[in-house]
Tab-separated table of C-alpha atoms and ligand atoms in Angstrom:
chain	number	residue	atom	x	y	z
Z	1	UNK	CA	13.895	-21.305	15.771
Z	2	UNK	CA	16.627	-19.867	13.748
Z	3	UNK	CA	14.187	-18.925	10.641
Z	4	UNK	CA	11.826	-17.272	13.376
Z	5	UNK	CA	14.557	-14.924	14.677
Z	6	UNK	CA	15.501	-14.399	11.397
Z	7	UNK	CA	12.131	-13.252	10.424
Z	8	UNK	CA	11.525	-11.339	13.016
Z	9	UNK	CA	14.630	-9.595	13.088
Z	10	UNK	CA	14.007	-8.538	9.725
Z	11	UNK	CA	10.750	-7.025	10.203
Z	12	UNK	CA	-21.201	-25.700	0.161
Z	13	UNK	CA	-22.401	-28.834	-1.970
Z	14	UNK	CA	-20.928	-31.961	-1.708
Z	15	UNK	CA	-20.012	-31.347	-5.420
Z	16	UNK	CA	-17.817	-28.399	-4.190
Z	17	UNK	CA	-16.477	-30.237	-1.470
Z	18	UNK	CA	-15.476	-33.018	-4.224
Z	19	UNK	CA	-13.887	-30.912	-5.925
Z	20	UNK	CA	-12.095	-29.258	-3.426
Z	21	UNK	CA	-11.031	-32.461	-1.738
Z	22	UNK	CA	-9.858	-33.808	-4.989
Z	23	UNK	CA	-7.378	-30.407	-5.195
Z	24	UNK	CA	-6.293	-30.432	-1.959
Z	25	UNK	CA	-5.357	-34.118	-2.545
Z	26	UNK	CA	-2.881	-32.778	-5.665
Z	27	UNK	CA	1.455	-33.375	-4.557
Z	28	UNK	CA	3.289	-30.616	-4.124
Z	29	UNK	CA	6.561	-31.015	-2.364
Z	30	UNK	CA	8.643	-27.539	-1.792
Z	31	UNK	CA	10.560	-27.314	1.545
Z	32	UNK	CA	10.812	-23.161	1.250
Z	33	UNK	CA	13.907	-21.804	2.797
Z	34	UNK	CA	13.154	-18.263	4.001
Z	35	UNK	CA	13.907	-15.376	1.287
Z	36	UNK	CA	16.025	-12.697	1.036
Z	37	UNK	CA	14.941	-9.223	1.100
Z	38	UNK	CA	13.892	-8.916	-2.735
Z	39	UNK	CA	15.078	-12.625	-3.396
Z	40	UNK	CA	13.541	-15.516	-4.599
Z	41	UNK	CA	12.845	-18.621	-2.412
Z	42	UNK	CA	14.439	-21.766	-3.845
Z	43	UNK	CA	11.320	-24.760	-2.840
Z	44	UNK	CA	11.563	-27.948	-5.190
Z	45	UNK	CA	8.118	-28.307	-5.867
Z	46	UNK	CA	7.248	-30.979	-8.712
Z	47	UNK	CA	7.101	-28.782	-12.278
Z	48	UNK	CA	4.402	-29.267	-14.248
Z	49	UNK	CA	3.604	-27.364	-17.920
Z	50	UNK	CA	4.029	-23.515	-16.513
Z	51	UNK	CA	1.077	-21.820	-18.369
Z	52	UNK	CA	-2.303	-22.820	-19.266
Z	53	UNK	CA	-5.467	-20.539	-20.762
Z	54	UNK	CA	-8.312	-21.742	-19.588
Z	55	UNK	CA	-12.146	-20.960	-19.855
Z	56	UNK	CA	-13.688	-19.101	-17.273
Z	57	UNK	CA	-16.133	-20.710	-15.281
Z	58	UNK	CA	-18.888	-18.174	-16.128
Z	59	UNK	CA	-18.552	-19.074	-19.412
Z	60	UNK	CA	-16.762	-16.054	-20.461
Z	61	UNK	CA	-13.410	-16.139	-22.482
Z	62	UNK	CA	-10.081	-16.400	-20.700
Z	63	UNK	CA	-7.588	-15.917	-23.442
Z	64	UNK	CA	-4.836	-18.798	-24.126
Z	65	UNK	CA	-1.104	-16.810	-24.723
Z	66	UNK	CA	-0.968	-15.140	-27.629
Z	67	UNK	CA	2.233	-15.725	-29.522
Z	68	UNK	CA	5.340	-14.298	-29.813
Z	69	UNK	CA	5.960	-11.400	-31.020
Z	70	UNK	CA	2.473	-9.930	-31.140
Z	71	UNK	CA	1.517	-6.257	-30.679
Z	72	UNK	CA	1.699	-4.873	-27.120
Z	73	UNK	CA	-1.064	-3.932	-25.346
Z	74	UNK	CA	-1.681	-0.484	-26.711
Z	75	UNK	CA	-4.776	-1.636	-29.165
Z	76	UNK	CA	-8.299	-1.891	-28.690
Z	77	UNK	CA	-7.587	-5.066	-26.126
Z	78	UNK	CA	-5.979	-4.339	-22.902
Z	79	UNK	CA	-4.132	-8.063	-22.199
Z	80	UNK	CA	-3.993	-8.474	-18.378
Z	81	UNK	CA	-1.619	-11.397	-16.666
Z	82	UNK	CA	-3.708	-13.447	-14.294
Z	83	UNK	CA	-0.389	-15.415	-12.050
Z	84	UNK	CA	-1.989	-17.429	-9.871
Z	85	UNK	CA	-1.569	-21.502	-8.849
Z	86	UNK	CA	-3.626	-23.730	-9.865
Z	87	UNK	CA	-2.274	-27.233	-8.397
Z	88	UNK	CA	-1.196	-28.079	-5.073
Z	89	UNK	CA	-1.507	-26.800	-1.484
Z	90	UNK	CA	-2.780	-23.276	-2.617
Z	91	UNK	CA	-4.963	-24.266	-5.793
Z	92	UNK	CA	-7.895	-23.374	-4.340
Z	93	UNK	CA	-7.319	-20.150	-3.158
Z	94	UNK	CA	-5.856	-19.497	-7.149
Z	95	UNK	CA	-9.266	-20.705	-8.287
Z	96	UNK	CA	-11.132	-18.309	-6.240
Z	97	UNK	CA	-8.644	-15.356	-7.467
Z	98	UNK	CA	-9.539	-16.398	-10.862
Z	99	UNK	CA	-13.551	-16.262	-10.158
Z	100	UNK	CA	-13.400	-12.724	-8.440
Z	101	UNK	CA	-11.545	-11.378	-11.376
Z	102	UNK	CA	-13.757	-12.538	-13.613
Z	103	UNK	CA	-16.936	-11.779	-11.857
Z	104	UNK	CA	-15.825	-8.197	-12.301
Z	105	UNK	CA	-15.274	-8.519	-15.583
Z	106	UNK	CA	-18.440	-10.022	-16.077
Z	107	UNK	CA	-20.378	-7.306	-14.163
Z	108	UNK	CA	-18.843	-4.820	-16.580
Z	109	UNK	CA	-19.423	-6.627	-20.066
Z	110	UNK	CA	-15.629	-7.923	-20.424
Z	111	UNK	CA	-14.343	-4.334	-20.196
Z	112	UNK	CA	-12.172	-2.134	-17.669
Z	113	UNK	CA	-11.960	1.245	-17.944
Z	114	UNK	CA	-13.217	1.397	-21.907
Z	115	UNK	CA	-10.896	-1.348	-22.829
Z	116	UNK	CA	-11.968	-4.916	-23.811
Z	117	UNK	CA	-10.075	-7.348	-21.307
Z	118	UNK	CA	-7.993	-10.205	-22.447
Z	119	UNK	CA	-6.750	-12.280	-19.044
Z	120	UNK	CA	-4.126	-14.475	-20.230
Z	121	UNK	CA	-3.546	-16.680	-17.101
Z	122	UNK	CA	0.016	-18.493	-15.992
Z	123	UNK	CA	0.093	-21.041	-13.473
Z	124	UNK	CA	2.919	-20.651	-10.750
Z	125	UNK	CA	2.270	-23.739	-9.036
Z	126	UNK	CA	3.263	-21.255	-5.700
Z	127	UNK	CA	6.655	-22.223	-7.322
Z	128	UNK	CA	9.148	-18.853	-7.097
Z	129	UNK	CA	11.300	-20.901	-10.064
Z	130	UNK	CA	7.683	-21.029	-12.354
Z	131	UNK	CA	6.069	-17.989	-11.304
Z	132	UNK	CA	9.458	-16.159	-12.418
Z	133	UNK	CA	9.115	-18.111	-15.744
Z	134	UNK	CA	5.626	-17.438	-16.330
Z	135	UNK	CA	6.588	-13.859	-15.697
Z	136	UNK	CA	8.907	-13.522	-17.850
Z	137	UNK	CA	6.634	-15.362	-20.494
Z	138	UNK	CA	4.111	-12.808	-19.877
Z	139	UNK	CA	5.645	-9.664	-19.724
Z	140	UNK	CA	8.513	-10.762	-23.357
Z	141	UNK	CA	5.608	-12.791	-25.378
Z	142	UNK	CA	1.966	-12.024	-24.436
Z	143	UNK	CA	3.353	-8.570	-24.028
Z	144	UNK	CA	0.951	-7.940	-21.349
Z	145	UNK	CA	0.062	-4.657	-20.261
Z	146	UNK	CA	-0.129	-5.314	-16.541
Z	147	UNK	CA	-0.443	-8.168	-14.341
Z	148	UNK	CA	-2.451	-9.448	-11.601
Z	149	UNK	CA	-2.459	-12.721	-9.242
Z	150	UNK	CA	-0.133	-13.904	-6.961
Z	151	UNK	CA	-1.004	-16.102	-3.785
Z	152	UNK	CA	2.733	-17.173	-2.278
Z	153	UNK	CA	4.763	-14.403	-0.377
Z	154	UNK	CA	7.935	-16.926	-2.234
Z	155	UNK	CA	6.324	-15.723	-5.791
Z	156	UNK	CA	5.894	-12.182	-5.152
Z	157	UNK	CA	9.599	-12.082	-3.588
Z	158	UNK	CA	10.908	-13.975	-6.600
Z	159	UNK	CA	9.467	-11.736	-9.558
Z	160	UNK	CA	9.596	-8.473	-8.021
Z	161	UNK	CA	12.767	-7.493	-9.849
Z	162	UNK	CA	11.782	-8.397	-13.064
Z	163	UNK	CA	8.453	-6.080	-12.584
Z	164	UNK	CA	10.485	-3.308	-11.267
Z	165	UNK	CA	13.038	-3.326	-14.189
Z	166	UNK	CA	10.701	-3.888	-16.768
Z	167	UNK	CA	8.073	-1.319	-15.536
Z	168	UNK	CA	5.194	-3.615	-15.789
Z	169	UNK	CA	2.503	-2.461	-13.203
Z	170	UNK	CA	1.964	-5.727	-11.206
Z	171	UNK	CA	-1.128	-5.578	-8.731
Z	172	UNK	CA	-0.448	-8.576	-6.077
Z	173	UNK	CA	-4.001	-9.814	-5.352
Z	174	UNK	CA	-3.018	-12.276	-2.345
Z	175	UNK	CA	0.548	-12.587	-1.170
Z	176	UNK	CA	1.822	-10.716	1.863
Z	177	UNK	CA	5.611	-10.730	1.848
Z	178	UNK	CA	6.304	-7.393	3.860
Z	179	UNK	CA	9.270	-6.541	1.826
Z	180	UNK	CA	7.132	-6.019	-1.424
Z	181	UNK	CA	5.402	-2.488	-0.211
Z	182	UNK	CA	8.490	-1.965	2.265
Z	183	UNK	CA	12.221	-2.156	1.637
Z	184	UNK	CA	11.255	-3.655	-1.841
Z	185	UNK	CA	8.981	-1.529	-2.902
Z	186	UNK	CA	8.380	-0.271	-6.320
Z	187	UNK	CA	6.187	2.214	-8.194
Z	188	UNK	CA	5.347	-0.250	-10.489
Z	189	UNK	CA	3.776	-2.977	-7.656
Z	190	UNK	CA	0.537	-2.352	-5.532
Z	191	UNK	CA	-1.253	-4.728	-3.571
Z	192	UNK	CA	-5.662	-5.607	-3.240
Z	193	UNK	CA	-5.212	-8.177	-0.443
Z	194	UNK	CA	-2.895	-7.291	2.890
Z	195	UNK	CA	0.618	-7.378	4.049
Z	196	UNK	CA	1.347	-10.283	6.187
Z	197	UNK	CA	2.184	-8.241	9.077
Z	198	UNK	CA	-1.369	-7.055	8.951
Z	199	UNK	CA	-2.864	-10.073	9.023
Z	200	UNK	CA	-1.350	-11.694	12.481
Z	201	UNK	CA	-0.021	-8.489	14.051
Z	202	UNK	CA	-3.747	-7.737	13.814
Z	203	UNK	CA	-4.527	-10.479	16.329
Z	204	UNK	CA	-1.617	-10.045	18.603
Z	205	UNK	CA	-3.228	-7.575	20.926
Z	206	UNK	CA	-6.285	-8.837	21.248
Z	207	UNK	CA	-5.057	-12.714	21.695
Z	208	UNK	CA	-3.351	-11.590	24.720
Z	209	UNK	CA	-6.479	-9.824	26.456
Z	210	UNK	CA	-8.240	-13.073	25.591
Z	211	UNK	CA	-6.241	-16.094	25.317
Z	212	UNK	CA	-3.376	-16.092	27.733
Z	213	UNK	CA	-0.948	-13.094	28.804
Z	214	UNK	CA	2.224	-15.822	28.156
Z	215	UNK	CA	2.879	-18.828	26.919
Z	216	UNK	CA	1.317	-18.919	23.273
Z	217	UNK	CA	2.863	-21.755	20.864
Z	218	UNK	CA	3.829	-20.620	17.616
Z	219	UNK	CA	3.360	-22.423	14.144
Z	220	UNK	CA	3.351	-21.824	10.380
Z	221	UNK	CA	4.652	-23.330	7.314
Z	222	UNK	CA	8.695	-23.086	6.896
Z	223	UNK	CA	8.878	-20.229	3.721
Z	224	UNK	CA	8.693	-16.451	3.775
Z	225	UNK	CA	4.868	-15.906	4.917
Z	226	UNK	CA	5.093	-18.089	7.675
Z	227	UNK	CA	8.215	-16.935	9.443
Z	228	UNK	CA	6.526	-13.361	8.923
Z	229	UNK	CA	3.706	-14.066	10.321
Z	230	UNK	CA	4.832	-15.488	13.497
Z	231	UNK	CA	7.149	-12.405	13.317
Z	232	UNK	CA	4.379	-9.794	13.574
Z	233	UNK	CA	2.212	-12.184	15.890
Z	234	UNK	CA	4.997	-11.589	18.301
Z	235	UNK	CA	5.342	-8.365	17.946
Z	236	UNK	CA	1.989	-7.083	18.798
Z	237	UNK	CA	1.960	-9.893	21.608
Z	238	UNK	CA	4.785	-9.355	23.308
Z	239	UNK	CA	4.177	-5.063	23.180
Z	240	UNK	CA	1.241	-5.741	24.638
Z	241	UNK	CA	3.481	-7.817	27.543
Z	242	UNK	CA	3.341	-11.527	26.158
Z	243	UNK	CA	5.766	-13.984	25.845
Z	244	UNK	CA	5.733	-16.435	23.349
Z	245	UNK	CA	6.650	-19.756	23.352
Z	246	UNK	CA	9.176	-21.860	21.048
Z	247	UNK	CA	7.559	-22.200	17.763
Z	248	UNK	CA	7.599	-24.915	14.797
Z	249	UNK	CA	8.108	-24.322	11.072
Z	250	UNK	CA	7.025	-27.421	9.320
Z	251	UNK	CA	8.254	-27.890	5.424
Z	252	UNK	CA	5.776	-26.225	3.352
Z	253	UNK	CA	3.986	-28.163	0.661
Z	254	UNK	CA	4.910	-31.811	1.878
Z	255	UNK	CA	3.595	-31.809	5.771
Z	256	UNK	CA	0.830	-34.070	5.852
Z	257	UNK	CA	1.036	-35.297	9.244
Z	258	UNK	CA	1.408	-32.617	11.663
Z	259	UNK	CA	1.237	-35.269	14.993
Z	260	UNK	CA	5.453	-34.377	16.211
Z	261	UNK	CA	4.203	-31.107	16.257
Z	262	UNK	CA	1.209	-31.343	18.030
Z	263	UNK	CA	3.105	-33.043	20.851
Z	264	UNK	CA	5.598	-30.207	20.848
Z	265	UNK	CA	2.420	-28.319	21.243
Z	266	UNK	CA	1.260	-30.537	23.894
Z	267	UNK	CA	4.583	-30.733	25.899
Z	268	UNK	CA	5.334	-27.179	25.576
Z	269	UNK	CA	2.779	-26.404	28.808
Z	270	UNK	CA	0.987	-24.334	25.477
Z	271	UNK	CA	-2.074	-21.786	27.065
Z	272	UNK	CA	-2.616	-20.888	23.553
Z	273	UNK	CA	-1.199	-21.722	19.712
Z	274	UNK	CA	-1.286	-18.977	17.062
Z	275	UNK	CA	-0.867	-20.708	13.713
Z	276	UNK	CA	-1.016	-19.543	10.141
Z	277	UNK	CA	-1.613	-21.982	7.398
Z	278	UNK	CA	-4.019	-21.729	4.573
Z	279	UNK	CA	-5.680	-24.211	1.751
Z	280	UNK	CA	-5.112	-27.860	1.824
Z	281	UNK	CA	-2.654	-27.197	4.877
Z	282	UNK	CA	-5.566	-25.447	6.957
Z	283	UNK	CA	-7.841	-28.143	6.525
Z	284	UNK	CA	-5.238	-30.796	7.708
Z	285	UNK	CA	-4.315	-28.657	10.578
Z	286	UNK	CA	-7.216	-27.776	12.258
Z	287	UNK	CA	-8.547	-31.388	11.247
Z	288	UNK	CA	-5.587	-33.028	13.100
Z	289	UNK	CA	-5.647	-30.475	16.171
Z	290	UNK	CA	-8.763	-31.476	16.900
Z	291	UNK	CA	-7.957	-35.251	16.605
Z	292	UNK	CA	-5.142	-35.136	18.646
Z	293	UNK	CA	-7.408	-33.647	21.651
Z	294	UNK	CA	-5.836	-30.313	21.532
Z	295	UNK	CA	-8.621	-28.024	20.500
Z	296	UNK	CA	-10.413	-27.739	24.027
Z	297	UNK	CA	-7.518	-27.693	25.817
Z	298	UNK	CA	-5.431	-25.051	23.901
Z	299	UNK	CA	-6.991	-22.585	22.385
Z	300	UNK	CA	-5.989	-21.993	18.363
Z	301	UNK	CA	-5.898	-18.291	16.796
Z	302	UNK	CA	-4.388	-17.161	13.484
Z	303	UNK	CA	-4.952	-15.146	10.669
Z	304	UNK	CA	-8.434	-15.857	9.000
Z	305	UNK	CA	-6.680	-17.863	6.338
Z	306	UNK	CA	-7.050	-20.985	8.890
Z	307	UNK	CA	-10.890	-21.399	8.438
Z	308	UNK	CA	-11.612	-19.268	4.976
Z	309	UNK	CA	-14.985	-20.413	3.106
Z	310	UNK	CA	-12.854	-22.210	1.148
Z	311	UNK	CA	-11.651	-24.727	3.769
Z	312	UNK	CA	-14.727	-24.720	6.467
Z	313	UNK	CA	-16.733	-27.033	4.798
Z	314	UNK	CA	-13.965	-29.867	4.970
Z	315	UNK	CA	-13.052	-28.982	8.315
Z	316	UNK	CA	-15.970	-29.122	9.480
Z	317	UNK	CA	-17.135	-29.695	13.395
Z	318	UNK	CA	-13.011	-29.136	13.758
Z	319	UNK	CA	-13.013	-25.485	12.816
Z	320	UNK	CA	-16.745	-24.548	15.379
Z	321	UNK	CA	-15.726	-21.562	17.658
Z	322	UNK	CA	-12.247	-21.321	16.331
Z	323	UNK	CA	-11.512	-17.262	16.126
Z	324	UNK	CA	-9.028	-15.649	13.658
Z	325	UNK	CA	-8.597	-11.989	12.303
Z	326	UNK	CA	-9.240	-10.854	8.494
Z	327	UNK	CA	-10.240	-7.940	6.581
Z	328	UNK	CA	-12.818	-10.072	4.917
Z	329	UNK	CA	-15.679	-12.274	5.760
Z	330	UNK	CA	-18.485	-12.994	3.537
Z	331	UNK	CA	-20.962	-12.197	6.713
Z	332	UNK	CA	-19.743	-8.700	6.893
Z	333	UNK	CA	-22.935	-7.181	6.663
Z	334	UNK	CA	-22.550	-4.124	4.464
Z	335	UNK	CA	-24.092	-3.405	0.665
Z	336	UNK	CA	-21.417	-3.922	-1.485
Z	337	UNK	CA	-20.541	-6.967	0.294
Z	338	UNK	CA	-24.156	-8.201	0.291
Z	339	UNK	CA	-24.433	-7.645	-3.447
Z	340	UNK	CA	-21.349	-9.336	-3.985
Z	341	UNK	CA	-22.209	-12.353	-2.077
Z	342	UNK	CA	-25.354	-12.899	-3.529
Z	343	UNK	CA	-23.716	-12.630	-7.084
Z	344	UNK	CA	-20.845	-14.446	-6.255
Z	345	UNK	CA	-23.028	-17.272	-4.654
Z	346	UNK	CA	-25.099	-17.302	-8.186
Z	347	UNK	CA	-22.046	-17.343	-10.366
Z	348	UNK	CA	-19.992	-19.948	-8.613
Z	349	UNK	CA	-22.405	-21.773	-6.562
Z	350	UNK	CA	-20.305	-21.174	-3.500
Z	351	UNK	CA	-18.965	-18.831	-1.100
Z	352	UNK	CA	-17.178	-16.203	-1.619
Z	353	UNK	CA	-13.782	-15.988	-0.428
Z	354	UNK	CA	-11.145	-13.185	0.853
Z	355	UNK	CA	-8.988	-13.980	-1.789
Z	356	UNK	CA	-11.989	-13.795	-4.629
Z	357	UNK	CA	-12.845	-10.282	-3.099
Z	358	UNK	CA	-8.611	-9.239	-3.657
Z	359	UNK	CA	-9.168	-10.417	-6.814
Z	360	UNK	CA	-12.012	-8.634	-7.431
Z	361	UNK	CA	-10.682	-5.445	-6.182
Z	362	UNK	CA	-7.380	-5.875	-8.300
Z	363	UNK	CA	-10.165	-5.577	-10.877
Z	364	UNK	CA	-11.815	-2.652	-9.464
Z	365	UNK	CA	-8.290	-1.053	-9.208
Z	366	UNK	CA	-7.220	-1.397	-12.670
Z	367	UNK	CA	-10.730	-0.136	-13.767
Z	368	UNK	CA	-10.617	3.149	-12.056
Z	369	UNK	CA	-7.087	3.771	-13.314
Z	370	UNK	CA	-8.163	2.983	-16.833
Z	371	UNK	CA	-10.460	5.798	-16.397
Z	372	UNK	CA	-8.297	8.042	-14.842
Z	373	UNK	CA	-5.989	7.982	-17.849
Z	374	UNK	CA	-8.443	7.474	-20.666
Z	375	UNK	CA	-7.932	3.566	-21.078
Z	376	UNK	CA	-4.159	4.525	-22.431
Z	377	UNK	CA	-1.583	2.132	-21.149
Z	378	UNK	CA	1.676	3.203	-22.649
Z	379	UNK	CA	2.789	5.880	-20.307
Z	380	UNK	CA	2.923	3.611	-17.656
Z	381	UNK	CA	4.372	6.223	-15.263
Z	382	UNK	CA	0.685	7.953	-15.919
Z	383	UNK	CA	-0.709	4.517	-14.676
Z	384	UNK	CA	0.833	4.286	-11.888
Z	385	UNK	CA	0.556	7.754	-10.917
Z	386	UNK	CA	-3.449	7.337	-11.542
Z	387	UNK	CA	-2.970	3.868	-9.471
Z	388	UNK	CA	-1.970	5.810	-6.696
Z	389	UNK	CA	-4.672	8.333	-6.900
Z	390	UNK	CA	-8.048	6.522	-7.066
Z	391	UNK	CA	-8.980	7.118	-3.601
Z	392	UNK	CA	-11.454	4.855	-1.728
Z	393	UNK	CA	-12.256	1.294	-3.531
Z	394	UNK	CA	-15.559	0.432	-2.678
Z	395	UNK	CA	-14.736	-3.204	-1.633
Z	396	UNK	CA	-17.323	-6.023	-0.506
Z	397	UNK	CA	-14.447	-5.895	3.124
Z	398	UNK	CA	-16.017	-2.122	3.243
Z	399	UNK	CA	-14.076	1.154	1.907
Z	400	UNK	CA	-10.323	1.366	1.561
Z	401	UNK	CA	-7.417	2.970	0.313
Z	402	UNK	CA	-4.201	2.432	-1.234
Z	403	UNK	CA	-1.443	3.848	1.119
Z	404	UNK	CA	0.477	5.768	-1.639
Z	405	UNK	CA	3.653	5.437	0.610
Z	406	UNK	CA	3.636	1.817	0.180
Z	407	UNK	CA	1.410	0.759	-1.952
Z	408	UNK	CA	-0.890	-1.402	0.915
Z	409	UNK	CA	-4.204	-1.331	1.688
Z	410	UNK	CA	-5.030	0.868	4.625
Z	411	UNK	CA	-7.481	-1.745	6.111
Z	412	UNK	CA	-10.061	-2.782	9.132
Z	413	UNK	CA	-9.570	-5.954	10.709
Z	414	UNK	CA	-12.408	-8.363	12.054
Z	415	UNK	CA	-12.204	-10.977	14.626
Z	416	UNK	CA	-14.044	-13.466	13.543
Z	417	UNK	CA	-15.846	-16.970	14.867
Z	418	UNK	CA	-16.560	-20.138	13.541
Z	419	UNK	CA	-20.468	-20.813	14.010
Z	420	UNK	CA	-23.104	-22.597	12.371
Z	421	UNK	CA	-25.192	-20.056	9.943
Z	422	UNK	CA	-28.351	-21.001	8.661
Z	423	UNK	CA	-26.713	-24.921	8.458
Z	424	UNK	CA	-23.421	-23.908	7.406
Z	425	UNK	CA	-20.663	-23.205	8.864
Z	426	UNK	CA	-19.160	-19.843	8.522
Z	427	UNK	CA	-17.438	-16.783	9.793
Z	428	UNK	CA	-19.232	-14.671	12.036
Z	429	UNK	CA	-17.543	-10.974	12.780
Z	430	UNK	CA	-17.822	-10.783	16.450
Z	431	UNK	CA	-15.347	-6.995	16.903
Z	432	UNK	CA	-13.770	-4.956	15.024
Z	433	UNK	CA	-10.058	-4.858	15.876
Z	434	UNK	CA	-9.297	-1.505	14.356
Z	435	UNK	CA	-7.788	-0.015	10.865
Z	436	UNK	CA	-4.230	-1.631	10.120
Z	437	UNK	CA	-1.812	0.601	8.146
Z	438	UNK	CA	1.581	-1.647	7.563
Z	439	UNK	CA	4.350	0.311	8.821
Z	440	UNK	CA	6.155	0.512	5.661
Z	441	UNK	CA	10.194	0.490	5.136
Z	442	UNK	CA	11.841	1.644	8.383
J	1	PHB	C1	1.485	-15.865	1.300
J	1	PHB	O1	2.323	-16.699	0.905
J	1	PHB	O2	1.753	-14.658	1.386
J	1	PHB	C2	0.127	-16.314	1.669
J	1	PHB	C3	-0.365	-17.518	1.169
J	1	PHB	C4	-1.652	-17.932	1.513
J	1	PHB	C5	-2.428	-17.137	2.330
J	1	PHB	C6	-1.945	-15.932	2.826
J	1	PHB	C7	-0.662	-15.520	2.495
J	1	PHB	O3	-3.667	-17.519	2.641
């Protein structure tokens, strides 16, 4: 439990499911060791060529790196970074970052904010060693004018610096690593998607009016998000008079079997296990909870990453009545977010995700600054002043702002449940848990 402390002291078709199997299938090996404030994660996952341009599946033009030396991005084309992994544990939820984005661009002929859009995307692998190297590659050769991506809390800790000292606005469309809009935060780095304290402290509250007033087993993947995740779980849980039980950190990237931790679960007289994990790890999870006989006997919460649209299908019959908190649900029943679904749906022939909608907001975001400052990109502290001024986002999760203290979304959370919609699984809202603001650098 010493990585626990630590973190907490430091405060669709059967095509698609194919598919998706077939990803979730891919080897990654990384055995994260929790970051420094600011630092990068070491993890030894398997390398693999660090960049690729790819075409969009919309059939609209993702551009391949431009070469060395060529202009930066003050022409007619505004080149935008798209960081995101594309193998592995997380390579679905990369995939779906990739399709928001795009669907925006797509909705708005190719252009944000006057300027023709050239994504030139990098594949991190949720490696902090590659996604500093595509960084680098991005910011020194493609010259990019500002990035977007991101899905591990290890990445975002690992290339903060470089965006800092290089003053290239980055716009972190998943990951959740606290420090990034707190101790760590920069002028040049906002965030579409959530801080990881959002995400579980969100459920903390409520889990112990519902679930059990002690005893709740912890359990999330041993790197950065998980250990902060568990960290704000316990937090809200144990203000609102909890205790929590030991917890578990299995290796992230290489866990496959997660039995010696289900007995721990088992023997630890458990009345409840929070647990965030997310992509091919969520399926496997929740799959092998179930299995093991746990799921009517302890009840499993966590942040809405467990049993995203991108996982539900595979989980199937293992994931019914499960409930988890997220700012995001494609049943959230409100215009924009009907709009986008249907369009979404159309495009990709599947579900929407949370991270798609981040993506699509990082969009959104880099739009409305474009027309704040005229489309001009080289005075970037006019960017990011106009970054921090464009008020409400008009989001398919419903309205919200950009906390221009940190840099965060100011955000509602939903609890959610698993139930069977018109033959499909899916996440029903069931109460709104409130607006989360992330506390920010104490
Ligand atoms: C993270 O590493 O911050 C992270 C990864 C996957 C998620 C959520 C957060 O679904």
């Amino acid at each position: 439990m010493d990585d626990l402390e630590n973190g907490r002291n430091k405060g669709m078709s059967r095509r698609l499911f194919l598919k998706r199997a077939g990803l979730f299938g891919a080897a990654v090996s990384a055995p994260g060791l929790l970051a420094a404030c600011g630092g990068a994660e070491t993890a030894g996952e398997q390398a693999s060529p660090a960049a690729t341009g790819a075409a969009s599946p919309t059939g609209a033009a993702t551009a391949a790196p431009s070469p060395t030396g060529s202009p930066a991005a003050g022409g007619d084309t505004l080149r935008v970074g798209l960081m995101v992994p594309l193998s592995g544990t997380y390579a679905s939820l990369g995939e779906d970052m990739r399709n928001g984005f795009q669907m925006y661009l797509d909705e708005n002929g190719g252009m944000l904010g006057g300027r023709t859009v050239e994504v030139v995307e990098a594949e991190t692998e949720a490696n902090p060693e590659v996604g500093l190297r595509v960084a680098q590659r991005l910011i020194e050769e493609d010259r990019v004018a500002m990035v977007t991506g991101i899905v591990s809390s290890a990445v975002a800790l690992g290339v903060r610096d470089l965006f800092h000292e290089s003053q290239v606005p980055l716009i972190v469309s998943n990951a959740g690593a606290n420090d990034v809009t707190r101790a760590a935060m920069s002028p040049y780095i906002f965030r579409t998607s959530f801080s990881n304290w959002q995400s579980s402290y969100s459920i903390g509250e409520w889990a112990y009016e519902n679930v059990a007033d002690s005893d709740i087993f912890v359990i999330a993947p041993d790197y950065a998000a998980g250990a902060e995740d568990i960290a704000a779980f316990r937090e809200a849980y144990e203000a609102a008079g909890g205790t929590v039980l030991e917890g578990a950190l299995p290796p992230f990237g290489t866990t496959q079997d997660y039995q010696p931790f289900l007995s721990e679960i088992q023997n630890s007289g458990a009345r409840g296990t929070f647990a965030f994990f997310a992509g091919g790890e969520a399926i496997n999870f929740v799959q092998q909870y179930r299995d093991f006989g746990l799921k009517d006997a302890i009840p499993l919460i966590g942040p809405g990453f467990l049993t995203d649209e991108g996982v539900l299908e595979a989980q199937g019959d293992a994931a019914a009545g499960l409930r988890t908190s997220l700012h995001y649900t494609p049943l959230l029943d409100n215009e924009t977010n009907n709009t986008f679904r249907a369009a979404y749906e159309e495009a990709f022939g599947e579900s929407p995700t949370v991270y798609a909608v981040q993506s699509y907001d990082a969009a959104q975001l880099i739009a409305l600054t474009l027309d704040a400052v005229g489309g001009e990109t080289d005075d970037v502290d006019a960017v990011v002043e106009a970054m921090e001024n464009v008020g409400s986002i008009d989001s398919p999760r419903g309205s919200f702002e950009i906390d221009p203290e940190t840099h965060n979304p100011i955000q509602t959370f939903y609890l959610r449940e698993v139930q069977e919609v018109e033959g499909a699984l899916g996440n029903v809202p069931i109460e709104d848990l409130g607006v989360f603001t992330d506390p920010g650098a104490s």
